[in-house]
Structures are given as structure tokens and as C-alpha cells.
Coordinates of C-alpha atoms and ligand atoms in Angstrom, one line a residue:
M1 CA -18.9 20.5 -7.5
T2 CA -20.8 20.3 -4.5
N3 CA -20.9 16.2 -4.1
Y4 CA -17.6 15.8 -1.8
D5 CA -16.3 16.5 1.3
A6 CA -13.8 18.8 2.8
G7 CA -11.2 15.8 2.9
D8 CA -11.7 14.2 -0.8
V9 CA -10.7 18.5 -2.6
L10 CA -6.9 19.4 -2.3
T11 CA -6.6 22.9 -3.3
V12 CA -3.0 23.0 -4.2
H13 CA -1.2 26.7 -5.1
G14 CA 1.0 25.5 -8.3
G15 CA 4.5 26.8 -9.3
T16 CA 6.3 25.7 -7.0
P17 CA 9.4 23.5 -7.9
L18 CA 9.3 20.1 -5.2
N19 CA 12.2 20.1 -3.5
G20 CA 13.5 17.4 -0.7
E21 CA 13.3 14.2 0.1
L22 CA 10.1 10.7 0.5
R23 CA 10.4 7.7 1.4
V24 CA 8.4 4.8 -0.4
R25 CA 7.5 1.6 0.7
G26 CA 6.2 -2.1 0.0
A27 CA 4.6 -1.9 -3.5
K28 CA 0.8 -2.0 -3.5
N29 CA 0.6 -4.2 -6.7
L30 CA 2.7 -6.8 -4.7
V31 CA 1.5 -6.3 -0.9
S32 CA -2.0 -6.6 -2.0
K33 CA -1.2 -10.2 -3.3
A34 CA 0.9 -11.3 -0.8
M35 CA -2.1 -10.7 1.9
V36 CA -4.1 -12.5 -0.3
A37 CA -1.4 -15.3 -0.8
A38 CA -1.0 -15.8 3.1
V39 CA -4.8 -17.6 3.1
L40 CA -3.2 -20.9 1.8
G41 CA -1.0 -21.1 4.5
E42 CA -1.6 -22.9 7.8
T43 CA 0.3 -20.7 9.6
P44 CA 0.9 -16.8 10.2
S45 CA 2.3 -15.1 7.6
R46 CA 4.3 -11.8 8.3
L47 CA 4.4 -8.9 6.1
Y48 CA 6.7 -6.2 6.7
D49 CA 7.2 -2.4 5.1
V50 CA 3.3 -2.2 4.1
P51 CA 2.3 0.8 3.0
A52 CA -1.1 2.4 4.8
I53 CA -3.0 2.5 1.6
R54 CA -7.0 2.6 0.7
D55 CA -6.4 -0.6 -1.0
V56 CA -4.2 -2.8 2.0
E57 CA -7.8 -1.7 3.8
V58 CA -9.9 -3.3 1.5
V59 CA -7.9 -6.5 1.3
T60 CA -7.6 -6.4 5.5
G61 CA -11.2 -5.5 5.6
L62 CA -11.8 -9.0 2.8
L63 CA -9.8 -11.3 4.7
E64 CA -10.9 -10.2 7.9
L65 CA -14.6 -11.5 6.0
H66 CA -12.9 -14.9 5.3
G67 CA -11.9 -15.6 9.1
V68 CA -8.1 -14.4 8.5
K69 CA -6.8 -12.4 11.7
V70 CA -5.0 -9.8 10.6
T71 CA -3.2 -7.8 13.7
R72 CA -0.3 -4.9 13.3
G73 CA 3.3 -6.5 14.3
E74 CA 5.9 -4.2 16.4
L75 CA 7.7 -2.1 13.4
D76 CA 5.9 0.3 11.4
G77 CA 4.3 -1.0 8.6
E78 CA 4.5 -4.5 9.8
L79 CA 1.0 -6.8 9.6
I80 CA 0.5 -10.4 10.8
F81 CA -2.1 -12.7 9.5
D82 CA -3.5 -15.4 10.9
P83 CA -5.4 -17.8 8.4
S84 CA -6.1 -20.6 11.1
N85 CA -10.0 -20.3 10.9
V86 CA -10.7 -19.7 7.3
E87 CA -14.2 -19.2 6.7
S88 CA -17.2 -18.4 3.8
A89 CA -18.3 -14.9 4.2
N90 CA -21.9 -13.5 4.0
V91 CA -22.0 -12.9 0.1
D92 CA -23.5 -9.2 0.9
E93 CA -20.8 -8.5 3.4
I94 CA -18.2 -9.4 0.1
N95 CA -20.5 -7.2 -1.8
V96 CA -19.9 -4.1 0.5
H97 CA -16.3 -4.6 -1.7
A98 CA -17.1 -4.6 -4.8
G99 CA -16.3 -1.5 -6.9
S100 CA -13.5 -0.4 -4.2
S101 CA -11.1 -2.9 -5.7
R102 CA -10.1 -5.8 -8.4
I103 CA -8.5 -7.8 -5.3
P104 CA -11.9 -9.9 -4.8
I105 CA -11.3 -12.4 -7.5
L106 CA -7.5 -13.5 -6.6
F107 CA -9.2 -15.2 -3.9
C108 CA -10.7 -17.7 -5.9
G109 CA -8.0 -20.3 -6.1
P110 CA -6.5 -19.8 -2.3
L111 CA -10.8 -19.9 -1.0
L112 CA -11.1 -23.4 -3.2
H113 CA -8.1 -25.1 -1.4
R114 CA -8.9 -23.9 2.1
L115 CA -13.0 -23.9 1.7
G116 CA -13.9 -25.8 -1.6
H117 CA -15.5 -22.9 -2.6
A118 CA -15.8 -19.2 -3.4
F119 CA -18.2 -16.0 -4.0
I120 CA -16.5 -13.2 -6.3
P121 CA -18.7 -9.8 -6.5
D122 CA -19.0 -7.7 -9.1
L123 CA -15.3 -6.2 -9.6
G124 CA -14.5 -2.6 -9.7
G125 CA -11.1 -1.0 -10.1
C126 CA -9.5 1.7 -12.1
N127 CA -11.9 3.4 -15.0
I128 CA -9.3 2.7 -17.6
G129 CA -10.9 0.2 -20.2
G130 CA -12.8 -3.2 -20.2
R131 CA -10.8 -4.9 -17.2
P132 CA -12.5 -8.1 -18.1
I133 CA -11.8 -11.4 -16.1
D134 CA -11.8 -13.7 -19.2
F135 CA -8.6 -15.4 -18.6
H136 CA -8.9 -15.5 -15.0
I137 CA -12.6 -17.5 -15.5
Q138 CA -10.8 -19.5 -18.4
A139 CA -8.0 -20.5 -16.2
L140 CA -10.1 -21.8 -13.0
R141 CA -12.0 -24.0 -15.4
E142 CA -9.3 -25.5 -16.8
F143 CA -8.0 -26.1 -12.9
G144 CA -11.2 -28.0 -12.6
A145 CA -13.5 -25.1 -10.8
V146 CA -16.8 -24.9 -11.6
V147 CA -18.0 -21.5 -12.2
D148 CA -21.8 -20.0 -12.1
K149 CA -22.6 -16.6 -12.1
S150 CA -25.0 -15.2 -10.1
E151 CA -27.2 -11.7 -10.2
K152 CA -24.6 -10.9 -7.3
G153 CA -21.3 -12.1 -8.6
M154 CA -19.9 -15.5 -8.9
D155 CA -19.9 -18.8 -7.2
I156 CA -17.0 -20.9 -7.8
T157 CA -17.0 -24.4 -6.5
A158 CA -14.6 -27.5 -6.9
P159 CA -16.3 -30.8 -6.7
D160 CA -13.8 -32.3 -7.7
G161 CA -11.1 -30.8 -6.4
L162 CA -8.6 -28.8 -8.6
R163 CA -5.5 -30.3 -10.8
G164 CA -2.6 -28.7 -12.7
A165 CA -3.2 -27.9 -15.9
K166 CA -1.5 -26.5 -19.2
L167 CA -2.3 -23.5 -20.3
E168 CA -1.5 -20.6 -21.7
L169 CA -2.4 -16.7 -21.7
P170 CA -3.8 -14.9 -24.8
Y171 CA -1.9 -11.9 -23.2
P172 CA 0.5 -11.6 -20.6
S173 CA -1.8 -10.4 -18.1
V174 CA -0.9 -9.7 -14.6
G175 CA -3.7 -10.9 -12.6
A176 CA -4.2 -13.6 -14.4
T177 CA -0.9 -14.5 -13.9
E178 CA -1.6 -14.2 -10.2
Q179 CA -4.9 -16.2 -10.2
I180 CA -2.6 -19.3 -12.0
L181 CA 0.0 -18.9 -9.7
L182 CA -2.3 -18.9 -6.3
T183 CA -4.5 -22.0 -7.9
A184 CA -1.2 -23.6 -9.1
V185 CA 0.9 -23.7 -6.0
R186 CA -1.8 -26.6 -4.1
A187 CA -3.6 -28.1 -7.7
E188 CA -2.5 -31.4 -7.8
G189 CA 0.2 -31.8 -9.8
V190 CA 2.1 -30.1 -12.3
T191 CA 0.7 -26.7 -13.9
E192 CA 2.5 -25.0 -17.2
L193 CA 1.6 -21.6 -17.4
R194 CA 2.6 -20.3 -21.1
N195 CA 2.8 -16.2 -22.4
A196 CA 3.0 -15.0 -18.6
A197 CA 3.8 -11.8 -16.9
V198 CA 7.3 -12.1 -15.5
E199 CA 6.4 -8.4 -13.8
P200 CA 9.0 -7.4 -10.7
E201 CA 5.7 -7.8 -8.7
I202 CA 5.1 -11.4 -10.0
I203 CA 8.5 -12.7 -9.6
D204 CA 8.5 -11.2 -5.6
L205 CA 5.1 -13.1 -5.3
I206 CA 7.0 -16.4 -6.6
C207 CA 9.6 -15.2 -3.5
V208 CA 6.2 -15.1 -1.1
L209 CA 5.1 -18.8 -2.5
Q210 CA 8.7 -20.5 -2.4
K211 CA 8.6 -18.7 1.2
M212 CA 6.0 -20.8 2.2
G213 CA 6.9 -24.1 0.4
A214 CA 5.6 -23.9 -3.2
I215 CA 7.6 -25.5 -6.1
I216 CA 7.8 -22.7 -9.0
K217 CA 10.2 -22.6 -11.6
V218 CA 10.4 -19.3 -14.1
H219 CA 11.7 -20.6 -17.5
T220 CA 12.6 -18.3 -20.3
D221 CA 10.5 -17.2 -22.8
R222 CA 7.7 -16.3 -20.3
V223 CA 7.2 -20.0 -19.5
I224 CA 6.3 -20.6 -15.7
E225 CA 6.3 -23.9 -14.2
I226 CA 4.5 -24.8 -10.9
Q227 CA 4.5 -27.9 -8.9
G228 CA 1.7 -28.2 -6.9
V229 CA 2.4 -29.3 -2.5
P230 CA -0.4 -30.8 -0.4
R231 CA 0.0 -27.8 1.9
L232 CA 2.1 -24.3 2.8
T233 CA 3.3 -22.7 5.9
G234 CA 2.9 -19.0 6.6
Y235 CA 5.8 -16.4 5.2
N236 CA 8.0 -13.8 6.8
H237 CA 8.6 -11.4 3.8
R238 CA 10.1 -7.6 2.9
P239 CA 8.5 -6.5 -0.3
I240 CA 10.0 -5.0 -3.1
P241 CA 9.6 -0.9 -3.4
D242 CA 6.9 0.5 -5.0
R243 CA 8.2 1.4 -8.7
I244 CA 5.1 3.2 -9.8
E245 CA 4.9 5.3 -6.8
A246 CA 8.8 6.4 -7.4
A247 CA 8.0 7.2 -10.8
S248 CA 5.1 9.2 -10.0
W249 CA 7.7 11.3 -7.8
G250 CA 10.3 11.5 -10.4
A251 CA 8.0 12.6 -13.1
A252 CA 6.6 15.5 -10.5
A253 CA 10.3 16.9 -10.2
L254 CA 10.9 16.8 -13.8
A255 CA 7.3 18.6 -14.5
T256 CA 8.1 21.3 -11.9
R257 CA 11.7 21.7 -12.4
G258 CA 12.4 20.4 -8.7
D259 CA 14.5 18.0 -7.3
V260 CA 13.4 15.1 -5.2
F261 CA 15.1 12.3 -3.1
V262 CA 12.7 9.2 -3.4
R263 CA 14.0 7.3 -0.5
G264 CA 13.7 3.2 -1.0
A265 CA 13.3 2.9 -4.9
R266 CA 15.4 0.7 -6.4
Q267 CA 17.6 1.3 -9.9
A268 CA 16.8 -2.7 -10.8
D269 CA 13.0 -2.7 -11.0
M270 CA 13.1 1.3 -12.8
M271 CA 15.4 0.6 -15.6
T272 CA 13.1 1.6 -18.0
F273 CA 11.9 4.6 -16.7
L274 CA 15.4 5.9 -16.0
N275 CA 16.2 5.8 -19.8
L276 CA 13.3 7.6 -20.8
F277 CA 13.8 10.5 -17.9
T278 CA 17.1 10.8 -19.4
S279 CA 16.1 10.7 -22.7
V280 CA 13.7 13.4 -21.7
G281 CA 16.3 15.6 -20.5
G282 CA 15.8 14.4 -16.6
A283 CA 18.4 13.6 -13.9
F284 CA 19.1 11.4 -11.9
E285 CA 21.8 9.8 -9.6
I286 CA 21.5 6.4 -7.8
D287 CA 22.3 5.7 -3.8
D288 CA 22.4 1.8 -3.3
A289 CA 23.5 2.3 0.3
P290 CA 21.6 -0.6 2.1
G291 CA 18.5 0.5 4.2
T292 CA 19.2 4.5 3.3
G293 CA 19.4 4.5 -0.7
G294 CA 16.9 5.4 -3.1
I295 CA 17.1 7.7 -6.7
R296 CA 17.3 11.4 -7.0
F297 CA 15.0 12.6 -9.6
W298 CA 15.8 16.5 -11.3
H299 CA 15.4 18.7 -13.5
P300 CA 19.0 19.6 -14.3
G301 CA 17.8 23.2 -16.2
G302 CA 17.1 24.1 -19.6
E303 CA 14.8 22.8 -22.2
L304 CA 13.1 18.8 -21.8
K305 CA 13.3 17.3 -25.0
A306 CA 9.9 15.4 -27.0
V307 CA 10.3 11.7 -27.1
A308 CA 8.4 8.9 -28.5
M309 CA 7.6 6.1 -25.8
E310 CA 5.5 2.7 -25.7
T311 CA 4.0 1.4 -23.1
D312 CA 4.1 -2.3 -22.6
V313 CA 4.3 -5.4 -19.9
H314 CA 7.6 -5.9 -18.3
P315 CA 10.5 -5.3 -19.0
G316 CA 8.8 -2.5 -21.2
F317 CA 7.3 0.9 -20.3
M318 CA 4.9 0.7 -17.9
T319 CA 1.6 1.5 -18.5
D320 CA 1.2 3.0 -15.3
W321 CA 4.1 5.1 -15.6
Q322 CA 3.0 6.8 -18.5
Q323 CA 0.2 9.2 -16.9
P324 CA 2.3 10.8 -14.7
M325 CA 5.4 11.2 -17.6
V326 CA 3.0 13.4 -20.1
V327 CA 2.5 15.7 -17.8
A328 CA 6.4 16.5 -17.9
L329 CA 6.3 16.0 -21.4
T330 CA 4.1 19.1 -21.7
Q331 CA 6.7 20.5 -21.2
A332 CA 9.4 19.4 -23.6
R333 CA 10.1 21.1 -26.5
G334 CA 8.7 19.3 -30.0
L335 CA 6.4 17.0 -30.3
S336 CA 6.5 14.0 -28.1
I337 CA 4.1 10.2 -29.0
V338 CA 2.7 8.0 -26.3
H339 CA 1.1 4.7 -27.6
E340 CA -0.5 3.1 -24.8
T341 CA -0.6 -0.6 -25.8
V342 CA -1.8 -2.3 -22.4
Y343 CA -4.9 -0.8 -21.4
E344 CA -7.5 1.2 -24.8
R345 CA -8.7 3.7 -22.3
R346 CA -6.0 5.4 -20.6
L347 CA -5.7 8.4 -22.3
G348 CA -9.1 10.2 -21.3
Y349 CA -7.2 11.7 -18.6
T350 CA -5.3 14.3 -21.2
A351 CA -8.6 16.5 -21.8
A352 CA -7.8 17.6 -18.1
L353 CA -4.8 18.5 -19.1
N354 CA -5.9 20.4 -22.0
Q355 CA -7.7 22.0 -19.8
M356 CA -5.1 23.6 -18.0
G357 CA -3.7 24.8 -21.1
A358 CA -1.1 21.5 -22.5
T359 CA -2.0 20.8 -26.3
I360 CA -2.4 17.0 -26.3
Q361 CA -4.1 15.3 -29.3
T362 CA -5.3 11.6 -28.8
Y363 CA -5.6 9.0 -31.9
R364 CA -7.1 5.8 -32.6
E365 CA -4.4 4.7 -34.5
C366 CA -1.0 3.1 -33.1
L367 CA 1.3 5.6 -33.9
G368 CA 5.2 5.6 -33.3
G369 CA 5.9 1.8 -32.5
T370 CA 4.5 -1.6 -33.3
P371 CA 0.7 -2.2 -34.1
C372 CA -0.8 -3.3 -30.9
R373 CA -4.2 -5.2 -29.9
F374 CA -6.2 -2.0 -29.9
G375 CA -5.2 -0.6 -33.3
R376 CA -8.6 -1.0 -35.5
R377 CA -10.8 -1.1 -32.8
N378 CA -11.2 2.3 -32.3
F379 CA -10.1 3.4 -29.0
M380 CA -7.9 6.7 -28.3
H381 CA -5.1 4.6 -27.5
S382 CA -2.0 6.9 -29.0
A383 CA -1.9 10.9 -28.2
V384 CA 0.7 13.6 -29.7
I385 CA 2.0 16.0 -27.2
A386 CA 3.1 19.9 -28.5
G387 CA 5.1 21.7 -25.7
P388 CA 6.6 23.5 -24.4
S389 CA 3.1 24.8 -23.0
K390 CA 2.3 26.8 -20.0
L391 CA -0.1 25.2 -17.9
H392 CA -2.7 27.1 -16.0
A393 CA -4.6 25.9 -12.8
A394 CA -8.1 24.5 -13.1
D395 CA -10.4 23.0 -11.0
L396 CA -9.8 18.9 -11.7
V397 CA -12.1 15.7 -11.2
I398 CA -9.9 12.6 -10.9
P399 CA -11.0 9.8 -12.9
D400 CA -8.4 6.8 -11.5
L401 CA -6.0 6.5 -9.1
R402 CA -2.9 7.6 -11.6
A403 CA -4.6 9.6 -13.9
G404 CA -5.4 11.6 -10.7
F405 CA -1.6 11.8 -9.7
S406 CA -1.0 12.8 -13.1
H407 CA -3.8 15.8 -12.6
L408 CA -2.3 16.2 -9.2
I409 CA 1.6 16.8 -10.7
A410 CA -0.4 19.6 -13.4
A411 CA -1.6 21.6 -10.7
L412 CA 1.6 21.5 -8.9
A413 CA 3.6 22.5 -11.7
A414 CA 0.7 25.0 -12.9
E415 CA 0.6 28.7 -12.5
G416 CA -2.5 29.8 -9.9
T417 CA -4.4 27.9 -7.6
S418 CA -6.1 25.2 -8.7
R419 CA -9.0 22.8 -6.9
V420 CA -8.3 19.1 -7.1
Y421 CA -12.1 17.1 -6.6
G422 CA -11.8 13.4 -5.7
V423 CA -8.4 13.3 -3.7
K424 CA -9.4 9.9 -1.7
L425 CA -8.9 7.8 -4.7
I426 CA -5.2 9.0 -5.0
Q427 CA -5.3 7.6 -1.1
R428 CA -5.8 3.8 -2.5
G429 CA -2.0 3.3 -4.1
Y430 CA -0.3 6.5 -2.4
E431 CA 0.6 6.4 1.3
D432 CA 0.3 9.9 2.9
F433 CA 0.6 12.0 -0.1
E434 CA -0.6 15.2 0.8
G435 CA 2.7 14.9 4.4
K436 CA 4.8 14.0 1.2
L437 CA 3.9 16.8 -0.6
N438 CA 3.9 18.9 2.4
A439 CA 7.6 17.9 3.0
L440 CA 8.4 18.6 -0.6
G441 CA 7.5 22.1 0.0
A442 CA 4.5 22.2 -2.3
H443 CA 1.6 24.5 -1.1
V444 CA -1.6 22.4 -0.9
E445 CA -4.4 22.0 1.9
L446 CA -7.2 19.9 2.4
G447 CA -10.9 21.4 1.4
Ligands
EPU501 N1 -6.9 -9.0 -19.7 C1 -8.0 -9.3 -20.5 N2 -9.1 -10.3 -19.2 C2 -8.4 -11.0 -18.5 C3 -7.7 -10.1 -17.7 C4 -6.4 -9.1 -18.5 O1 -8.0 -9.3 -21.5 O2 -9.1 -11.7 -17.7 C5 -6.6 -7.6 -20.1 C6 -6.7 -6.7 -19.7 O3 -7.7 -5.5 -20.3 C7 -5.8 -5.1 -20.3 C8 -4.7 -6.7 -19.9 O4 -5.1 -7.8 -20.0 O5 -6.2 -5.0 -21.3 C9 -3.6 -6.0 -18.6 O6 -4.5 -6.3 -17.7 P1 -3.8 -7.2 -16.5 O7 -4.3 -8.1 -16.3 O8 -2.5 -7.2 -16.9 O9 -3.7 -6.1 -15.3 P2 -4.5 -6.2 -13.9 O10 -3.9 -7.5 -13.0 O11 -5.9 -5.9 -13.5 C10 -2.3 -4.9 -12.7 C11 -1.8 -3.6 -11.6 C12 -2.7 -2.6 -13.0 C13 -1.4 -2.2 -13.7 C14 -1.7 -3.7 -14.6 C15 -0.5 -3.7 -15.5 C16 -2.8 -4.6 -9.9 C17 -3.8 -4.0 -8.7 N3 -3.2 -3.7 -11.1 O12 -3.9 -4.9 -13.2 O13 -2.4 -1.5 -11.8 O14 -1.8 -1.6 -14.6 O15 -1.4 -5.1 -13.5 O16 0.9 -3.9 -15.4 O17 -2.1 -5.2 -9.1 C18 -2.5 0.6 -10.6 O18 -1.5 0.2 -9.9 O19 -2.8 1.8 -10.8 C19 -3.1 -0.5 -11.7 C20 -3.8 -0.3 -12.7

């Protein structure tokens, strides 16, 4: 492991329960999209409670490349975006961001409205499946955009402007729904979107757009109707809290037999997680005091129980909650079953847990739930976890953001000293996680 610098390696002396409290801020998967939405406004926008994470830096860089002035406000976590001078960015400079984030694709609609053209580099993001963008491209074409693939990425133009369309997604994709919202709000006429994603982060993005002057109706059965308007203003917005980070710390409390209060976590966004947390044998308590409230997660003692779980789109169990929770399931008595139905390759990280003493077998079949899109397509997307297993320390290489956090939890739960390589990937989505770990009594050091 020679090609990691000291700041990218975390030494974890495991075996100590995590105890204490931390705070989660605005949801990564809303904040980054709200930042892109600011491009659509004719006046500055203001976003509060923005976490200091790598993905926010990446989107800040992309905004600045396109002429948006990004400044810090007076409050901690407050960012102001001034889009008065939106301009085309140099293709090579945008390409520097390729591989670091999937957010560039969401700039299409806003840039087409502001400039008449957009360039999108080859996209990166977590290595958790094919992550195609066919739904995005198809929707943009139906709005009237012309998409040309070039060597470095995609050139997109709208020679006749963008017009509202009747669209139906083959699967309720979060990113494609956001793409359609960010494009339809200023397209001419009405857009009707069927089979839309309705994750809380999507609803919060709709709140942002409504503050900007957009007219969006969320109907029942995943139907969203957008009435295009000729202009939008800036917004002031406080994002929903990060329910993925909150659940990650909850799972870490359970796996380490600890007790963690996650200030800022909100029950309404986490009901499915809380149900499973209780079924496994974890305990939680809601404090809904305004400003100071949150959720306390703890291991009440005794043995955890095996469960069958299936990831799904909202209101199902989030795919991003799966990896941290599986570490806790290695400590449960009996056979737990996991069926991952959102991404086809999101169980690869279990090999590292096996290396640490867990017993996890992955399967191509759809286990424990309804058959999914991946069932007959040769993807290892189900797992059986036999527990409880005593985890021992290991050297671990982080493959992606959420799997990375689960490696970290496993190292914290294991006896002995582990070295976790590639922790900068965790900084993409977890603000100051080393500081938070220290505050919870973990014995960790960089290097
Ligand atoms: N899909 C397609 N074609 C498309 C778009 C998506 O086939 O054009 C498929 C994907 O391959 C996948 C499924 O649809 O199998 C769902 O993908 P979705 O578009 O919903 O995911 P995303 O927008 O790329 C966001 C989050 C993910 C989160 C998923 C699901 C962001 C930046 N990312 O991804 O978060 O897992 O929704 O909730 O918002 C993370 O935060 O670590 C993360 C991966």
C-alpha cells in the first residue's frame, strides 16, 4: 500500500464502543443539487448548514468555472451563489472534474437555459454499478436538446429552445428526476413526469425551486407536473438533514455496542431505517426539540437478531443505509438476508468484512424479497450473513464512499489495530469524520 499519502490512511484501534454525540448538517444529496439550481436564478441564492465535504468543494469548483461567484456568508455553513455572470467554461477545465463526481450531468438544463449550450465531461462517482445516464439523455432529447458525444464528453445544445414534455422514467431514478426538474422549470409549457423518484431530497429540491418561482405539483403515484416559467429568482434555503450520515452513525453505534446521539437527525426521513434498527435489536429515542433535537441510537445489551431486508427507492430502505447496517448484522445471531435492488454491484465490499472474520455469502438470485431488475442478469446482488462473528483487525482499501464508511465501522468494531486506506473517499460525504470519531471516544489517527 505504497501509493497512499499519510492523510489518506486511518489507523483504527478497534474494540471500543462509540459513545457521545455529533451533529449532522444539510444532506449531501440535496445540497449539491441546490447548488446547481442556483444557476437558474437571476439573483443570488443562499444555502445554510452546508457541510464541509469534498462533494461540496467539487460543485463549488464547477460553479466557479461557469462564472458563478461562491462566497461564504456570516453563519457557519452558509454559502452564497451569485449567478449574474454565468458563462461557458473551458472544456479541459471541466474535464479536470470528470471522475470526481456525477453532479456535472445536472448542469445540463440550467446551462442550456442560461447559455444555450452545455458540455458534460465523462462522469465518475462511486463504483457501485454501471451508473448509466441513458434516462438523462433521453429526457433532455424529449425537451428538444441535441446531444452530441465527443471524445471528452457530451456537447449539448438546444437550437430551438427547450419545451415541456410528457415523460416516463423506466425506473424512479433520483438523478434523472432531478435532471427533469432542473430542465422543466424553465422550459416552455407543461412537463408531466411519471414514475418519478420522490426521495425526501427530491421533495426538498422542489421546495428550493418553488422558492425560486417554479410551479411544481407533486401528485400521487410518482407523478410530478411542472409548469415552465420564463424566469426564476434566487432562494434562501435550509436543507433537510443528512439521513444517510445519521443512519451511518446509528449503525456504527449498534455495531460497536455503543450509544450515539445524532443531533439534527429527523425521524420523518428515517422511519424505514428506524423500523429495521428496532427489528435487529437496536434502541432509539427521538428528541424533537427545535434546533437541538436529534435521534439517540444505542445497543441495549444482549444479542442482536438476524433480519431479512431489501433496499428500494423511497419510501423503502435506502441503498446507502445498506452497507453500514450489514456490519451491525455480522453481530446478529442467525442468518440475515440482504437483497440490493437499486445498484447491481453494491455488495463487493463484503469481501473485506469476510477478511475480518465475518461470514457473508453473496448470490446472483433475488433472495428474501420480490424479484428485481437484476435477478436474471448475473449480478451478485443478494447476501446471506451468518452471525454473530468476532471481527478482527485487517488492512482495508476503501472502494467507494458508503462501503468505505462500513469498512471504518468494521475496523472500529474489530479487536486490534486496522489500517484503512483511501479515507479521502469518505470525506466526499462525511464532514470531519475523524473529529467526530475522536469525539465519540474512538482511538483513531491519520497516517
Ligand atoms: N439508472 C439508469 N439510467 C440512468 C440513471 C439511473 O439505469 O440514466 C439506474 C442506476 O444505474 C441505478 C438506479 O437507476 O441502478 C438508481 O440510480 P439513481 O439515478 O437513482 O442514482 P443517482 O441519482 O446516480 C443518487 C445518490 C446516490 C444514491 C441514489 C439512490 C446523489 C449524488 N447520489 O444517485 O447516493 O445511492 O441516488 O438513492 O444524489 C451516495 O451518496 O453515496 C450515493 C451513491
